[in-house]
PDB file of C-alpha atoms in Angstrom:
ATOM      1  CA  GLN A   1     -39.521 -90.079 -59.180  1.00 70.00           C
ATOM      2  CA  VAL A   2     -36.846 -88.151 -57.360  1.00 86.00           C
ATOM      3  CA  GLN A   3     -37.067 -84.514 -56.373  1.00 89.00           C
ATOM      4  CA  LEU A   4     -33.920 -82.490 -55.783  1.00 94.00           C
ATOM      5  CA  VAL A   5     -33.804 -79.419 -53.571  1.00 96.00           C
ATOM      6  CA  GLU A   6     -30.942 -76.932 -53.604  1.00 97.00           C
ATOM      7  CA  SER A   7     -29.711 -74.965 -50.618  1.00 97.00           C
ATOM      8  CA  GLY A   8     -26.641 -73.196 -49.300  1.00 98.00           C
ATOM      9  CA  GLY A   9     -26.567 -70.060 -51.386  1.00 98.00           C
ATOM     10  CA  GLY A  10     -25.962 -66.640 -49.982  1.00 98.00           C
ATOM     11  CA  LEU A  11     -23.854 -63.523 -50.156  1.00 98.00           C
ATOM     12  CA  GLU A  12     -20.102 -63.925 -50.350  1.00 98.00           C
ATOM     13  CA  LYS A  13     -17.171 -61.662 -51.107  1.00 98.00           C
ATOM     14  CA  PRO A  14     -14.937 -62.174 -54.144  1.00 98.00           C
ATOM     15  CA  GLY A  15     -12.394 -64.853 -53.363  1.00 98.00           C
ATOM     16  CA  GLY A  16     -14.665 -66.432 -50.791  1.00 98.00           C
ATOM     17  CA  SER A  17     -16.336 -69.823 -50.696  1.00 98.00           C
ATOM     18  CA  LEU A  18     -19.783 -71.331 -50.519  1.00 98.00           C
ATOM     19  CA  ARG A  19     -20.948 -74.922 -50.335  1.00 98.00           C
ATOM     20  CA  LEU A  20     -24.221 -75.850 -51.993  1.00 98.00           C
ATOM     21  CA  SER A  21     -26.220 -78.950 -51.184  1.00 98.00           C
ATOM     22  CA  CYS A  22     -28.667 -80.862 -53.346  1.00 97.00           C
ATOM     23  CA  VAL A  23     -30.858 -83.261 -51.390  1.00 96.00           C
ATOM     24  CA  ALA A  24     -32.964 -85.974 -52.977  1.00 94.00           C
ATOM     25  CA  SER A  25     -36.401 -86.898 -51.721  1.00 89.00           C
ATOM     26  CA  GLY A  26     -39.215 -89.073 -52.972  1.00 88.00           C
ATOM     27  CA  SER A  27     -36.688 -91.623 -54.178  1.00 91.00           C
ATOM     28  CA  ALA A  28     -33.153 -92.486 -53.184  1.00 93.00           C
ATOM     29  CA  LEU A  29     -30.396 -90.650 -54.987  1.00 93.00           C
ATOM     30  CA  GLY A  30     -28.731 -93.955 -55.809  1.00 92.00           C
ATOM     31  CA  LEU A  31     -26.532 -93.844 -58.889  1.00 93.00           C
ATOM     32  CA  ARG A  32     -28.385 -91.048 -60.623  1.00 94.00           C
ATOM     33  CA  ALA A  33     -26.313 -88.545 -62.523  1.00 96.00           C
ATOM     34  CA  VAL A  34     -26.859 -84.973 -61.378  1.00 96.00           C
ATOM     35  CA  GLY A  35     -26.239 -81.711 -63.145  1.00 97.00           C
ATOM     36  CA  TRP A  36     -25.556 -78.380 -61.518  1.00 98.00           C
ATOM     37  CA  TYR A  37     -26.836 -75.465 -63.556  1.00 97.00           C
ATOM     38  CA  ARG A  38     -26.789 -71.749 -63.048  1.00 98.00           C
ATOM     39  CA  GLN A  39     -28.661 -68.882 -64.573  1.00 97.00           C
ATOM     40  CA  ILE A  40     -27.082 -65.466 -64.588  1.00 97.00           C
ATOM     41  CA  SER A  41     -29.577 -62.643 -64.757  1.00 96.00           C
ATOM     42  CA  GLY A  42     -30.522 -61.957 -68.348  1.00 96.00           C
ATOM     43  CA  LYS A  43     -28.736 -65.036 -69.667  1.00 97.00           C
ATOM     44  CA  GLU A  44     -29.627 -68.602 -70.531  1.00 96.00           C
ATOM     45  CA  ARG A  45     -29.407 -71.314 -67.901  1.00 95.00           C
ATOM     46  CA  GLU A  46     -26.198 -73.285 -68.360  1.00 95.00           C
ATOM     47  CA  LEU A  47     -24.777 -76.578 -67.178  1.00 96.00           C
ATOM     48  CA  ILE A  48     -21.641 -75.999 -65.140  1.00 97.00           C
ATOM     49  CA  VAL A  49     -21.013 -79.399 -63.529  1.00 97.00           C
ATOM     50  CA  CYS A  50     -22.217 -82.921 -64.195  1.00 97.00           C
ATOM     51  CA  ILE A  51     -21.459 -85.680 -61.721  1.00 97.00           C
ATOM     52  CA  THR A  52     -22.065 -89.348 -62.398  1.00 96.00           C
ATOM     53  CA  GLY A  53     -23.350 -91.913 -59.954  1.00 94.00           C
ATOM     54  CA  GLY A  54     -19.766 -93.034 -59.557  1.00 93.00           C
ATOM     55  CA  SER A  55     -18.651 -89.511 -58.584  1.00 95.00           C
ATOM     56  CA  ILE A  56     -16.909 -88.703 -61.850  1.00 96.00           C
ATOM     57  CA  ALA A  57     -17.428 -85.027 -62.538  1.00 97.00           C
ATOM     58  CA  ARG A  58     -17.155 -82.894 -65.655  1.00 96.00           C
ATOM     59  CA  TYR A  59     -16.835 -79.134 -65.375  1.00 97.00           C
ATOM     60  CA  LYS A  60     -17.455 -76.174 -67.585  1.00 96.00           C
ATOM     61  CA  ASP A  61     -14.189 -74.381 -68.271  1.00 96.00           C
ATOM     62  CA  SER A  62     -15.318 -71.245 -66.462  1.00 96.00           C
ATOM     63  CA  VAL A  63     -15.561 -73.080 -63.128  1.00 97.00           C
ATOM     64  CA  LYS A  64     -12.877 -75.728 -63.563  1.00 97.00           C
ATOM     65  CA  GLY A  65     -10.307 -75.564 -60.798  1.00 97.00           C
ATOM     66  CA  ARG A  66     -12.576 -73.471 -58.597  1.00 98.00           C
ATOM     67  CA  PHE A  67     -15.694 -75.603 -58.145  1.00 98.00           C
ATOM     68  CA  THR A  68     -15.757 -79.199 -56.957  1.00 98.00           C
ATOM     69  CA  ALA A  69     -18.737 -81.536 -57.098  1.00 98.00           C
ATOM     70  CA  SER A  70     -19.053 -84.498 -54.776  1.00 97.00           C
ATOM     71  CA  ARG A  71     -21.760 -86.776 -53.474  1.00 97.00           C
ATOM     72  CA  ASP A  72     -22.783 -88.900 -50.544  1.00 95.00           C
ATOM     73  CA  ASN A  73     -25.263 -91.412 -51.878  1.00 90.00           C
ATOM     74  CA  ALA A  74     -26.045 -92.782 -48.419  1.00 92.00           C
ATOM     75  CA  LYS A  75     -27.199 -89.300 -47.430  1.00 95.00           C
ATOM     76  CA  ASN A  76     -28.973 -88.711 -50.739  1.00 96.00           C
ATOM     77  CA  THR A  77     -26.965 -85.557 -51.225  1.00 96.00           C
ATOM     78  CA  VAL A  78     -24.836 -83.979 -53.927  1.00 97.00           C
ATOM     79  CA  PHE A  79     -22.553 -81.086 -53.029  1.00 98.00           C
ATOM     80  CA  LEU A  80     -20.985 -78.236 -54.913  1.00 98.00           C
ATOM     81  CA  GLN A  81     -18.006 -76.622 -53.235  1.00 98.00           C
ATOM     82  CA  MET A  82     -17.392 -73.212 -54.745  1.00 98.00           C
ATOM     83  CA  ASP A  83     -14.047 -71.585 -54.041  1.00 98.00           C
ATOM     84  CA  SER A  84     -12.355 -68.463 -55.370  1.00 98.00           C
ATOM     85  CA  LEU A  85     -15.720 -66.947 -56.116  1.00 98.00           C
ATOM     86  CA  LYS A  86     -15.956 -64.157 -58.640  1.00 98.00           C
ATOM     87  CA  PRO A  87     -18.661 -61.546 -59.179  1.00 98.00           C
ATOM     88  CA  GLU A  88     -19.537 -63.261 -62.448  1.00 97.00           C
ATOM     89  CA  ASP A  89     -20.527 -66.356 -60.459  1.00 98.00           C
ATOM     90  CA  THR A  90     -23.554 -64.437 -59.229  1.00 98.00           C
ATOM     91  CA  ALA A  91     -26.545 -66.478 -60.361  1.00 98.00           C
ATOM     92  CA  VAL A  92     -29.348 -68.755 -59.317  1.00 98.00           C
ATOM     93  CA  TYR A  93     -28.005 -72.285 -58.983  1.00 98.00           C
ATOM     94  CA  TYR A  94     -30.038 -75.425 -59.647  1.00 97.00           C
ATOM     95  CA  CYS A  95     -29.526 -79.151 -59.461  1.00 97.00           C
ATOM     96  CA  ILE A  96     -31.500 -81.710 -61.420  1.00 96.00           C
ATOM     97  CA  GLU A  97     -31.241 -85.327 -62.463  1.00 95.00           C
ATOM     98  CA  VAL A  98     -29.723 -85.735 -65.914  1.00 95.00           C
ATOM     99  CA  ALA A  99     -29.351 -88.623 -68.325  1.00 93.00           C
ATOM    100  CA  GLY A 100     -25.692 -89.224 -67.690  1.00 92.00           C
ATOM    101  CA  CYS A 101     -22.697 -86.958 -68.130  1.00 94.00           C
ATOM    102  CA  LEU A 102     -21.359 -87.998 -71.520  1.00 91.00           C
ATOM    103  CA  SER A 103     -23.187 -85.257 -73.380  1.00 87.00           C
ATOM    104  CA  SER A 104     -22.478 -81.562 -73.006  1.00 85.00           C
ATOM    105  CA  ASP A 105     -26.231 -81.022 -73.120  1.00 87.00           C
ATOM    106  CA  PRO A 106     -27.837 -83.945 -71.287  1.00 87.00           C
ATOM    107  CA  SER A 107     -31.567 -84.389 -70.940  1.00 89.00           C
ATOM    108  CA  ALA A 108     -32.908 -83.252 -67.595  1.00 90.00           C
ATOM    109  CA  SER A 109     -35.534 -85.205 -65.681  1.00 89.00           C
ATOM    110  CA  GLY A 110     -38.358 -83.883 -63.589  1.00 84.00           C
ATOM    111  CA  SER A 111     -39.130 -80.284 -62.817  1.00 89.00           C
ATOM    112  CA  TRP A 112     -36.831 -77.411 -62.045  1.00 92.00           C
ATOM    113  CA  GLY A 113     -36.911 -76.177 -58.477  1.00 92.00           C
ATOM    114  CA  GLN A 114     -36.620 -72.622 -57.279  1.00 94.00           C
ATOM    115  CA  GLY A 115     -32.851 -72.791 -57.120  1.00 97.00           C
ATOM    116  CA  THR A 116     -30.620 -71.098 -54.597  1.00 98.00           C
ATOM    117  CA  GLN A 117     -29.271 -67.591 -55.049  1.00 98.00           C
ATOM    118  CA  VAL A 118     -25.531 -67.002 -54.968  1.00 98.00           C
ATOM    119  CA  THR A 119     -24.375 -63.406 -54.883  1.00 98.00           C
ATOM    120  CA  VAL A 120     -20.696 -62.492 -55.032  1.00 98.00           C
ATOM    121  CA  SER A 121     -20.028 -58.870 -54.264  1.00 98.00           C
ATOM    122  CA  SER A 122     -17.666 -56.729 -52.258  1.00 94.00           C
TER     123      SER A 122
END
């Protein structure tokens, strides 16, 4: 089984950028589909990006045009480039293996990690 670990969060000003990384261990990332989720305080965790093994990504409307998912399978890493950050992007961000990206609510595999905190504030 593969374990995914998120990193790269931090404090950023509105309009700024952050780049999150999601590194696979235990097993190779291979062609696994990966979902990026976030949980805003007091709200339900939501899928914001799903990227297939072939690097085809689907985005939630709220992040479309601002966030970009990519991957480097040889490095067992999925990335999330976040640009034009807004205060409402403040959340804990998670990555996890999902059962493909065709569904808007794909099944997640394995256990959720601790996530990485992103805070957008002036």
